[in-house]
Amino acid sequence: MSSRSIVHSAVLALVAPFALSAVAPAHAADPVVKGPESVSDWYRAGTDFIEAGKALHPNSRRARNVILFVGDGMGISTQTAARILEGQLKGKAGEENRLSFETLPYSALSKTYSWDQQTSDSAPTMTAMVTGYKAREGMLSVNHLTARGECNAATVNANSLQTILELAAGAGKVTGVVSTARLTHATPAATYAHTAVRDWEADSDQPAGCGVKDIARQLIEVSPTVRSSLMVAMGGGRGYFLPKTKAGADFFDPEYPGKRGRRNDGRDLTAEWIATRGANSAYVWNKRQFDAVDPMSTNYLLGLFEPSHMQYEADRGVDPAGEPSLTEMTEKSIRMLQRSQNGFFLHVEAGRIDHAHHAGNARRALQDTIELSNAVRKAMELTSAQDTLIIVTADHSHTFTIAGYPHRGNDILGLTREVPAVDGMAPRNSKDANGLPYTTLGYQNGPGYRGPAGRPDLTSVDTTALDFMQEAAVPMGSETHAGEDVGIWARGPKAQLVHGSMEQNWIFHVMREAFGL
């Protein structure tokens, strides 16, 4: 069980005995049951939303292809700051800039709460987007009736929720999954895996005797329909597909000598990908091999470019073996999938925006957001709005803030400098109540807490440095997610259904309606 699940269970155990106390507020009476009781209620609300939207914009066109982009942790403040940084990197003031997906014609706000969380993790939020149902913390594409830590395979199968990738495969479309995080991480895994614990990425992560397949196995051992459909899967997480030992000897990672795989079962799942996909299938783990793959003749491509997550975009250039960018993986995937006469579904995740925020490191988070924008731009160039629905969104936000009164064009990564009241005077550093300068960007909580002795004097500190950690108000080892709405942007057939304030699980219904499934 993940640390989040353990903490959550402990909190519920403490709260439950006092739930009926006379002094307890009414809304705290039941700390477990949240929202609709029936699994079908989530689905029905989504279909009702779609029917209402169709009345607003009559449009009979269907999508041949659907591409779902997810910026993991890309809240509105992240999007805004990345927009400004991209503009400033082009030598402009920055505020007037637009990221590629901000030019898409339809937009909405997505409510990211899950079945049991006010502020969610990536497992239930992505489950919502790809299945149409709100799910529980830490679970992937299973309904909220699933018990935590459920190891009975039959029970998990009975509670599994069909994903948009699986629906597309059943309709004869080809599919793909791309991420800069591990392919077994929550967001990409929700498209193909069904499990009660998102952390069961390799068999070594599971309790002994667990009957549910680990997530890496589920990618390789998908149903025959999905197996023939899933043409491309690229990202990090190589260690979860490789054994610790094989034939009695240590099995080492090809890029990092001395680093072993994570599997206890002795299986090399990368070799099994080739063996089960047949002729014209490929497995690659470095940039040279990736570049050599011909998208016109390769039928199945597995790319695993790091033992864990791929490099941040800011660090990709110094990777020992080289890694493709998110844009390059997106382009190669689309060119492969476009060969199908029946169309395709592709999921692309910029997974490391989230990780940089957890580390309190804004610059890396923003550079990964800019790279997501580049990938969306490439997808827009390679496809037509006449037959391809593109949706860009986030799974959740972070406690990332843009504060103070900086003047227009102020370095978004720098100290807050404001225009004085007297015209003609140069901008000057804004000061806190103790006379100390502060940065425009910061976090409500996280590892950047500088107390308790007091804030440092940042006057001579390079706050634009790659490794600079923005200040946090509350000390935590890892910054947390935030619970406010995130944006959705869309172009193509049925994109007009993206409007207003939406439940996150309604995104699935937009994609399903666009496909006509």
Coordinates of C-alpha atoms in Angstrom, one line a residue:
M1 CA 0.0 0.0 0.0
S2 CA 1.3 3.5 -0.8
S3 CA 2.3 5.9 1.9
R4 CA -0.7 8.1 0.9
S5 CA -3.0 5.1 1.4
I6 CA -1.5 4.3 4.8
V7 CA -1.8 7.8 6.0
H8 CA -5.4 8.1 4.7
S9 CA -6.4 4.9 6.4
A10 CA -4.8 6.0 9.6
V11 CA -6.7 9.3 9.5
L12 CA -10.0 7.5 8.9
A13 CA -9.3 5.1 11.8
L14 CA -8.8 8.1 14.1
V15 CA -11.8 10.0 12.9
A16 CA -14.4 7.2 12.8
P17 CA -14.8 6.7 16.6
F18 CA -15.8 10.3 17.0
A19 CA -18.0 10.6 13.9
L20 CA -21.2 10.6 15.9
S21 CA -20.0 13.0 18.6
A22 CA -22.5 15.7 19.4
V23 CA -19.9 18.3 18.8
A24 CA -18.9 17.0 15.4
P25 CA -20.0 19.2 12.4
A26 CA -22.8 17.6 10.3
H27 CA -20.6 17.4 7.2
A28 CA -18.1 15.3 9.1
A29 CA -20.6 12.6 10.1
D30 CA -19.3 10.1 7.6
P31 CA -15.7 10.5 6.6
V32 CA -15.8 7.5 4.2
V33 CA -18.8 7.9 1.9
K34 CA -18.5 10.8 -0.5
G35 CA -20.9 11.7 -3.3
P36 CA -23.0 9.4 -5.4
E37 CA -23.7 5.9 -4.0
S38 CA -24.1 4.2 -7.3
V39 CA -21.3 3.6 -9.8
S40 CA -23.7 4.4 -12.6
D41 CA -24.5 7.8 -11.2
W42 CA -21.1 9.1 -12.4
Y43 CA -21.7 7.8 -15.9
R44 CA -25.2 9.1 -16.2
A45 CA -24.2 12.6 -15.2
G46 CA -21.6 12.6 -18.0
T47 CA -24.1 11.4 -20.6
D48 CA -26.6 14.1 -19.5
F49 CA -23.8 16.7 -19.9
I50 CA -23.1 15.6 -23.4
E51 CA -26.7 15.6 -24.5
A52 CA -27.1 19.2 -23.2
G53 CA -23.9 20.2 -25.0
K54 CA -25.1 18.8 -28.3
A55 CA -28.1 21.0 -28.2
L56 CA -25.9 24.1 -27.9
H57 CA -23.8 23.3 -31.0
P58 CA -25.4 20.9 -33.5
N59 CA -22.5 19.1 -35.1
S60 CA -22.7 15.6 -36.6
R61 CA -19.0 15.2 -37.4
R62 CA -17.2 12.3 -35.7
A63 CA -13.5 12.1 -34.9
R64 CA -11.4 9.6 -36.7
N65 CA -8.6 10.2 -34.2
V66 CA -8.4 11.5 -30.6
I67 CA -5.3 12.8 -28.8
L68 CA -5.5 13.4 -25.1
F69 CA -2.6 15.5 -23.7
V70 CA -2.2 15.7 -19.9
G71 CA 0.1 18.1 -18.2
D72 CA 0.5 16.3 -14.8
G73 CA 0.2 19.0 -12.1
M74 CA -0.3 21.8 -14.7
G75 CA -2.6 24.1 -12.8
I76 CA -3.6 27.5 -14.0
S77 CA -0.7 29.3 -12.3
T78 CA 1.7 26.9 -13.9
Q79 CA 0.2 27.5 -17.3
T80 CA 0.4 31.3 -16.8
A81 CA 4.0 31.3 -15.5
A82 CA 5.1 29.0 -18.4
R83 CA 3.4 31.3 -20.9
I84 CA 5.3 34.3 -19.5
L85 CA 8.6 32.4 -19.4
E86 CA 8.3 31.2 -22.9
G87 CA 7.6 34.7 -24.1
Q88 CA 10.6 36.0 -22.1
L89 CA 12.8 33.3 -23.6
K90 CA 11.8 34.8 -27.0
G91 CA 13.0 38.2 -25.8
K92 CA 9.6 39.7 -25.2
A93 CA 7.8 40.9 -22.1
G94 CA 6.1 37.6 -21.8
E95 CA 2.6 38.3 -20.6
E96 CA 1.2 38.7 -24.1
N97 CA 2.6 35.3 -25.2
R98 CA 0.3 32.3 -25.7
L99 CA 1.1 28.6 -25.4
S100 CA 0.1 26.5 -28.3
F101 CA -2.9 25.0 -26.6
E102 CA -4.2 28.3 -25.5
T103 CA -5.0 29.1 -29.1
L104 CA -7.5 26.1 -29.3
P105 CA -11.1 27.4 -29.8
Y106 CA -12.9 25.7 -27.0
S107 CA -12.1 25.7 -23.3
A108 CA -13.5 24.8 -19.9
L109 CA -12.7 24.3 -16.2
S110 CA -12.3 20.7 -14.8
K111 CA -13.3 19.9 -11.2
T112 CA -10.6 17.5 -10.1
Y113 CA -11.9 16.1 -6.8
S114 CA -12.1 12.3 -6.7
W115 CA -14.7 10.0 -5.0
D116 CA -12.9 10.3 -1.7
Q117 CA -10.5 13.2 -2.0
Q118 CA -11.1 16.9 -2.0
T119 CA -7.5 17.3 -3.4
S120 CA -6.7 14.3 -5.5
D121 CA -3.7 12.3 -6.6
S122 CA -3.1 11.3 -10.2
A123 CA -4.6 7.8 -10.1
P124 CA -8.3 8.7 -9.6
T125 CA -8.1 11.9 -11.7
M126 CA -6.7 10.1 -14.7
T127 CA -9.1 7.2 -14.1
A128 CA -11.9 9.8 -14.3
M129 CA -10.7 11.2 -17.6
V130 CA -10.3 7.8 -19.3
T131 CA -13.3 5.8 -17.8
G132 CA -16.0 8.3 -17.1
Y133 CA -16.2 7.5 -13.4
K134 CA -14.9 9.2 -10.2
A135 CA -12.6 6.7 -8.4
R136 CA -10.8 6.4 -5.1
E137 CA -7.4 7.6 -4.1
G138 CA -4.5 5.5 -5.4
M139 CA -6.6 3.2 -7.6
L140 CA -6.4 2.8 -11.4
S141 CA -9.4 2.2 -13.6
V142 CA -11.5 0.3 -11.0
N143 CA -14.7 1.5 -9.4
H144 CA -15.0 2.9 -5.9
L145 CA -16.4 -0.4 -4.6
T146 CA -12.9 -1.9 -4.9
A147 CA -11.3 -2.6 -1.5
R148 CA -7.9 -1.0 -0.8
G149 CA -5.1 -3.4 -1.4
E150 CA -7.4 -5.9 -3.2
C151 CA -5.3 -8.8 -4.4
N152 CA -8.1 -11.1 -5.7
A153 CA -7.8 -10.9 -9.5
A154 CA -11.5 -12.0 -10.0
T155 CA -12.7 -9.2 -7.8
V156 CA -10.5 -6.6 -9.5
N157 CA -11.7 -7.8 -12.9
A158 CA -15.4 -7.5 -11.8
N159 CA -14.8 -4.0 -10.6
S160 CA -12.7 -2.9 -13.6
L161 CA -13.8 0.1 -15.7
Q162 CA -13.3 0.0 -19.4
T163 CA -11.0 2.8 -20.6
I164 CA -11.2 5.0 -23.7
L165 CA -8.1 3.2 -25.0
E166 CA -9.8 -0.2 -24.6
L167 CA -13.0 1.1 -26.3
A168 CA -11.0 2.5 -29.2
A169 CA -9.2 -0.8 -29.5
G170 CA -12.5 -2.7 -29.5
A171 CA -13.7 -0.4 -32.4
G172 CA -10.7 -1.4 -34.5
K173 CA -8.6 1.7 -33.9
V174 CA -4.9 1.7 -33.1
T175 CA -3.7 3.2 -29.9
G176 CA -0.6 4.6 -28.2
V177 CA 0.7 5.9 -24.8
V178 CA 3.5 8.3 -24.3
S179 CA 4.9 9.8 -21.1
T180 CA 8.0 11.5 -19.7
A181 CA 7.2 9.7 -16.4
R182 CA 7.4 5.9 -16.0
L183 CA 5.0 4.1 -18.3
T184 CA 3.8 2.3 -15.2
H185 CA 3.1 5.6 -13.3
A186 CA -0.4 6.5 -12.5
T187 CA -1.4 8.7 -15.4
P188 CA -0.3 6.6 -18.4
A189 CA -1.1 3.3 -16.5
A190 CA -4.7 4.3 -16.0
T191 CA -5.2 3.9 -19.8
Y192 CA -4.4 0.2 -19.8
A193 CA -4.1 -1.2 -16.2
H194 CA -6.7 -2.1 -13.6
T195 CA -5.5 -2.3 -10.0
A196 CA -6.4 -1.2 -6.5
V197 CA -2.9 0.1 -5.8
R198 CA -1.1 2.5 -8.2
D199 CA 2.2 1.7 -6.6
W200 CA 2.2 -2.0 -7.8
E201 CA 4.3 -1.1 -10.8
A202 CA 6.5 -4.2 -10.6
D203 CA 6.0 -7.6 -8.8
S204 CA 8.6 -6.5 -6.2
D205 CA 6.2 -3.8 -5.2
Q206 CA 3.4 -6.3 -4.3
P207 CA 2.6 -8.4 -1.2
A208 CA 3.6 -12.0 -1.5
G209 CA 0.9 -14.1 -3.2
C210 CA -1.0 -11.2 -4.7
G211 CA -3.2 -12.5 -7.6
V212 CA -3.4 -9.1 -9.4
K213 CA -0.8 -8.6 -12.1
D214 CA 1.7 -5.8 -11.6
I215 CA 1.3 -2.8 -13.9
A216 CA 4.3 -3.6 -16.1
R217 CA 2.9 -7.0 -16.7
Q218 CA -0.5 -5.6 -17.5
L219 CA 1.1 -3.5 -20.3
I220 CA 2.7 -6.5 -21.9
E221 CA -0.2 -8.9 -21.2
V222 CA -3.1 -6.8 -22.3
S223 CA -6.1 -8.5 -23.9
P224 CA -5.7 -9.8 -27.4
T225 CA -7.7 -6.9 -28.8
V226 CA -5.6 -4.2 -27.0
R227 CA -2.4 -6.1 -27.9
S228 CA -3.1 -5.9 -31.6
S229 CA -4.1 -2.2 -31.2
L230 CA -1.4 -0.9 -28.9
M231 CA 1.2 0.1 -31.5
V232 CA 3.4 2.4 -29.4
A233 CA 4.3 2.8 -25.7
M234 CA 7.1 5.2 -24.8
G235 CA 8.4 6.7 -21.6
G236 CA 10.5 5.9 -18.6
G237 CA 10.3 3.0 -16.1
R238 CA 12.7 0.5 -17.8
G239 CA 13.7 -1.0 -14.4
Y240 CA 10.1 -2.2 -13.8
F241 CA 10.2 -4.3 -17.0
L242 CA 13.7 -5.9 -16.3
P243 CA 14.6 -8.6 -13.8
K244 CA 16.9 -8.3 -10.8
T245 CA 18.5 -11.6 -11.7
K246 CA 18.2 -13.9 -14.7
A247 CA 19.4 -17.5 -14.9
G248 CA 20.9 -17.1 -11.5
A249 CA 23.0 -14.0 -12.4
D250 CA 22.5 -10.3 -11.8
F251 CA 20.7 -8.5 -14.6
F252 CA 22.0 -5.0 -15.1
D253 CA 20.5 -1.9 -16.8
P254 CA 22.1 -1.3 -20.2
E255 CA 22.6 2.5 -19.5
Y256 CA 23.7 2.4 -15.9
P257 CA 26.2 -0.4 -15.2
G258 CA 25.6 -1.8 -11.7
K259 CA 21.9 -0.8 -11.6
R260 CA 19.7 -3.9 -11.6
G261 CA 16.1 -4.3 -12.7
R262 CA 13.3 -4.4 -10.2
R263 CA 11.5 -7.6 -11.1
N264 CA 11.6 -10.6 -8.7
D265 CA 10.1 -13.1 -11.3
G266 CA 13.1 -13.2 -13.5
R267 CA 11.2 -12.0 -16.5
D268 CA 12.5 -9.6 -19.1
L269 CA 9.3 -7.9 -20.3
T270 CA 11.1 -5.9 -23.0
A271 CA 12.0 -9.2 -24.7
E272 CA 8.5 -10.4 -24.2
W273 CA 7.2 -7.3 -26.0
I274 CA 9.2 -8.4 -29.1
A275 CA 8.2 -12.0 -28.8
T276 CA 4.5 -11.4 -28.5
R277 CA 4.2 -8.6 -31.1
G278 CA 6.0 -10.5 -33.9
A279 CA 7.7 -9.2 -37.0
N280 CA 8.4 -5.5 -37.4
S281 CA 8.2 -4.8 -33.6
A282 CA 11.0 -2.9 -31.8
Y283 CA 12.2 -2.1 -28.3
V284 CA 14.5 0.9 -27.9
W285 CA 16.1 2.5 -24.8
N286 CA 18.3 5.4 -26.2
K287 CA 18.1 8.3 -28.6
R288 CA 20.2 6.6 -31.3
Q289 CA 17.8 3.6 -31.4
F290 CA 14.8 5.9 -31.3
D291 CA 16.0 7.9 -34.2
A292 CA 16.6 4.7 -36.2
V293 CA 13.0 3.6 -35.9
D294 CA 11.1 4.0 -39.2
P295 CA 7.4 4.9 -38.3
M296 CA 6.3 3.8 -41.7
S297 CA 7.5 0.2 -41.3
T298 CA 7.5 -0.4 -37.5
N299 CA 4.3 -2.1 -36.3
Y300 CA 4.9 -2.1 -32.6
L301 CA 7.3 0.2 -30.6
L302 CA 8.2 0.0 -27.0
G303 CA 10.6 2.8 -25.8
L304 CA 11.9 2.9 -22.2
F305 CA 14.5 5.6 -21.8
E306 CA 15.3 5.5 -18.1
P307 CA 15.1 3.0 -15.3
S308 CA 12.7 5.4 -13.6
H309 CA 11.3 8.7 -14.9
M310 CA 12.8 10.3 -18.0
Q311 CA 14.9 13.4 -17.5
Y312 CA 13.4 16.8 -17.0
E313 CA 13.5 18.7 -20.3
A314 CA 16.0 21.1 -18.7
D315 CA 18.4 18.1 -18.1
R316 CA 17.7 16.0 -21.2
G317 CA 20.7 17.2 -23.0
V318 CA 23.2 15.7 -20.5
D319 CA 21.5 12.2 -20.4
P320 CA 24.3 9.6 -20.8
A321 CA 22.5 7.7 -23.6
G322 CA 20.4 10.5 -25.0
E323 CA 16.6 10.7 -24.8
P324 CA 14.0 11.9 -27.3
S325 CA 11.9 15.0 -26.3
L326 CA 8.2 14.8 -25.6
T327 CA 7.7 16.5 -29.0
E328 CA 9.8 13.9 -30.8
M329 CA 8.0 11.0 -29.1
T330 CA 4.6 12.6 -30.0
E331 CA 5.6 13.1 -33.6
K332 CA 6.9 9.5 -34.1
S333 CA 3.8 8.1 -32.4
I334 CA 1.4 10.1 -34.6
R335 CA 3.2 9.1 -37.8
M336 CA 3.0 5.4 -36.8
L337 CA -0.7 5.6 -35.8
Q338 CA -1.7 7.5 -38.9
R339 CA -1.0 4.5 -41.0
S340 CA -4.3 2.9 -39.7
Q341 CA -7.3 3.3 -41.9
N342 CA -9.6 3.2 -38.9
G343 CA -8.0 6.0 -36.9
F344 CA -6.3 6.1 -33.5
F345 CA -6.3 7.1 -29.9
L346 CA -3.2 8.5 -28.4
H347 CA -2.4 9.6 -24.8
V348 CA 0.5 12.0 -24.2
E349 CA 1.6 13.0 -20.7
A350 CA 4.1 15.6 -19.6
G351 CA 4.6 13.8 -16.4
R352 CA 7.5 15.6 -14.9
I353 CA 5.8 19.0 -14.4
D354 CA 4.3 17.4 -11.3
H355 CA 7.7 16.1 -10.0
A356 CA 9.4 19.4 -10.3
H357 CA 6.6 21.1 -8.3
H358 CA 6.8 18.4 -5.6
A359 CA 10.5 19.3 -5.4
G360 CA 9.7 23.0 -5.1
N361 CA 11.6 23.7 -8.3
A362 CA 9.6 26.1 -10.6
R363 CA 12.0 26.4 -13.4
R364 CA 12.1 22.7 -14.3
A365 CA 8.3 22.6 -14.0
L366 CA 7.8 25.5 -16.3
Q367 CA 10.3 24.2 -18.9
D368 CA 8.5 20.9 -19.0
T369 CA 5.2 22.8 -19.5
I370 CA 6.7 24.7 -22.4
E371 CA 7.8 21.4 -23.9
L372 CA 4.2 20.1 -23.6
S373 CA 3.1 23.1 -25.6
N374 CA 5.7 22.2 -28.2
A375 CA 4.3 18.7 -28.4
V376 CA 0.8 20.0 -28.8
R377 CA 1.9 22.3 -31.5
K378 CA 3.5 19.4 -33.4
A379 CA 0.3 17.4 -33.1
M380 CA -1.7 20.3 -34.4
E381 CA 0.6 20.5 -37.4
L382 CA 0.4 16.7 -38.1
T383 CA -3.4 16.4 -37.9
S384 CA -6.5 18.1 -39.1
A385 CA -9.2 19.7 -37.0
Q386 CA -11.7 18.1 -39.5
D387 CA -11.0 14.6 -38.2
T388 CA -8.9 14.8 -35.1
L389 CA -10.1 15.8 -31.6
I390 CA -7.2 17.2 -29.5
I391 CA -7.8 17.7 -25.8
V392 CA -5.3 19.3 -23.5
T393 CA -5.8 19.3 -19.8
A394 CA -4.3 18.5 -16.4
D395 CA -5.0 15.9 -13.8
H396 CA -4.7 18.3 -10.8
S397 CA -2.9 21.5 -9.7
H398 CA -0.2 22.3 -7.2
T399 CA 0.2 24.9 -4.4
F400 CA 2.2 27.1 -6.8
T401 CA 1.6 30.8 -6.6
I402 CA 2.3 34.0 -8.6
A403 CA 2.3 36.9 -6.1
G404 CA 3.2 40.5 -5.4
Y405 CA 2.9 43.4 -7.9
P406 CA 5.8 42.8 -10.4
H407 CA 6.0 45.2 -13.3
R408 CA 5.1 43.9 -16.8
G409 CA 8.1 42.0 -18.2
N410 CA 9.6 41.4 -14.8
D411 CA 11.6 38.1 -14.9
I412 CA 9.0 35.5 -14.0
L413 CA 11.8 33.5 -12.2
G414 CA 13.3 36.6 -10.5
L415 CA 12.7 38.8 -7.5
T416 CA 9.4 40.7 -7.5
R417 CA 10.2 44.2 -8.8
E418 CA 7.5 46.8 -9.0
V419 CA 7.1 50.2 -10.7
P420 CA 7.4 53.0 -8.2
A421 CA 4.7 55.6 -7.9
V422 CA 6.9 58.3 -9.3
D423 CA 7.2 58.2 -13.1
G424 CA 10.7 57.9 -14.6
M425 CA 12.1 55.9 -11.7
A426 CA 13.5 52.4 -12.3
P427 CA 11.7 49.4 -11.0
R428 CA 12.8 48.4 -7.5
N429 CA 12.6 45.2 -5.4
S430 CA 9.4 44.7 -3.5
K431 CA 10.0 44.1 0.2
D432 CA 8.2 42.0 2.8
A433 CA 7.3 43.4 6.3
N434 CA 10.9 42.8 7.4
G435 CA 12.4 44.7 4.5
L436 CA 13.5 41.6 2.6
P437 CA 12.9 41.0 -1.2
Y438 CA 10.9 38.0 -2.4
T439 CA 10.3 36.1 -5.6
T440 CA 7.2 36.3 -7.7
L441 CA 6.9 32.5 -7.7
G442 CA 6.4 30.5 -4.6
Y443 CA 4.6 27.5 -2.9
Q444 CA 2.1 27.3 -0.1
N445 CA 4.0 24.2 1.2
G446 CA 7.0 22.2 0.4
P447 CA 10.8 21.7 0.8
G448 CA 11.5 25.3 0.1
Y449 CA 10.5 26.4 3.6
R450 CA 13.3 28.7 5.0
G451 CA 12.2 29.0 8.6
P452 CA 12.0 29.0 11.5
A453 CA 14.8 31.5 11.9
G454 CA 13.3 33.8 9.3
R455 CA 13.4 34.4 5.6
P456 CA 16.8 34.8 3.9
D457 CA 18.0 37.9 2.1
L458 CA 17.7 37.0 -1.6
T459 CA 19.2 40.2 -2.9
S460 CA 22.3 38.6 -4.2
V461 CA 20.9 35.1 -4.9
D462 CA 20.3 34.0 -8.5
T463 CA 16.7 32.9 -8.2
T464 CA 16.7 32.0 -12.0
A465 CA 19.2 29.2 -11.5
L466 CA 18.1 25.8 -12.6
D467 CA 18.3 24.3 -9.1
F468 CA 16.9 27.2 -7.2
M469 CA 14.1 26.1 -4.8
Q470 CA 11.3 28.6 -4.4
E471 CA 10.2 29.5 -0.9
A472 CA 7.4 27.7 0.8
A473 CA 5.2 28.9 3.6
V474 CA 4.7 25.5 5.3
P475 CA 7.6 23.0 5.7
M476 CA 7.1 19.7 4.0
G477 CA 9.5 17.1 2.5
S478 CA 7.5 17.2 -0.7
E479 CA 5.1 19.9 -1.9
T480 CA 1.5 18.7 -2.3
H481 CA -1.2 18.9 -4.9
A482 CA -3.8 21.6 -4.8
G483 CA -7.5 21.2 -5.2
E484 CA -8.7 24.0 -7.5
D485 CA -10.0 23.5 -11.0
V486 CA -7.7 23.1 -13.9
G487 CA -8.1 24.1 -17.6
I488 CA -9.3 22.0 -20.6
W489 CA -8.7 23.1 -24.2
A490 CA -10.0 21.4 -27.3
R491 CA -10.0 21.4 -31.1
G492 CA -11.7 19.2 -33.6
P493 CA -14.9 17.1 -33.9
K494 CA -17.1 17.5 -30.8
A495 CA -14.7 19.9 -29.2
Q496 CA -17.6 22.2 -28.7
L497 CA -18.8 19.8 -26.0
V498 CA -15.9 21.2 -23.8
H499 CA -17.6 24.2 -22.2
G500 CA -18.3 25.8 -18.8
S501 CA -17.5 24.0 -15.6
M502 CA -17.1 20.3 -16.1
E503 CA -16.7 17.3 -13.9
Q504 CA -13.4 15.8 -14.8
N505 CA -14.9 12.4 -15.7
W506 CA -17.0 14.2 -18.4
I507 CA -13.8 14.4 -20.5
F508 CA -14.2 10.7 -21.2
H509 CA -17.7 11.3 -22.4
V510 CA -16.6 14.0 -24.8
M511 CA -14.0 11.6 -26.3
R512 CA -16.5 8.7 -26.5
E513 CA -19.1 10.9 -28.2
A514 CA -16.4 12.2 -30.6
F515 CA -15.6 8.6 -31.6
G516 CA -19.2 7.7 -31.8
L517 CA -18.7 4.7 -29.5

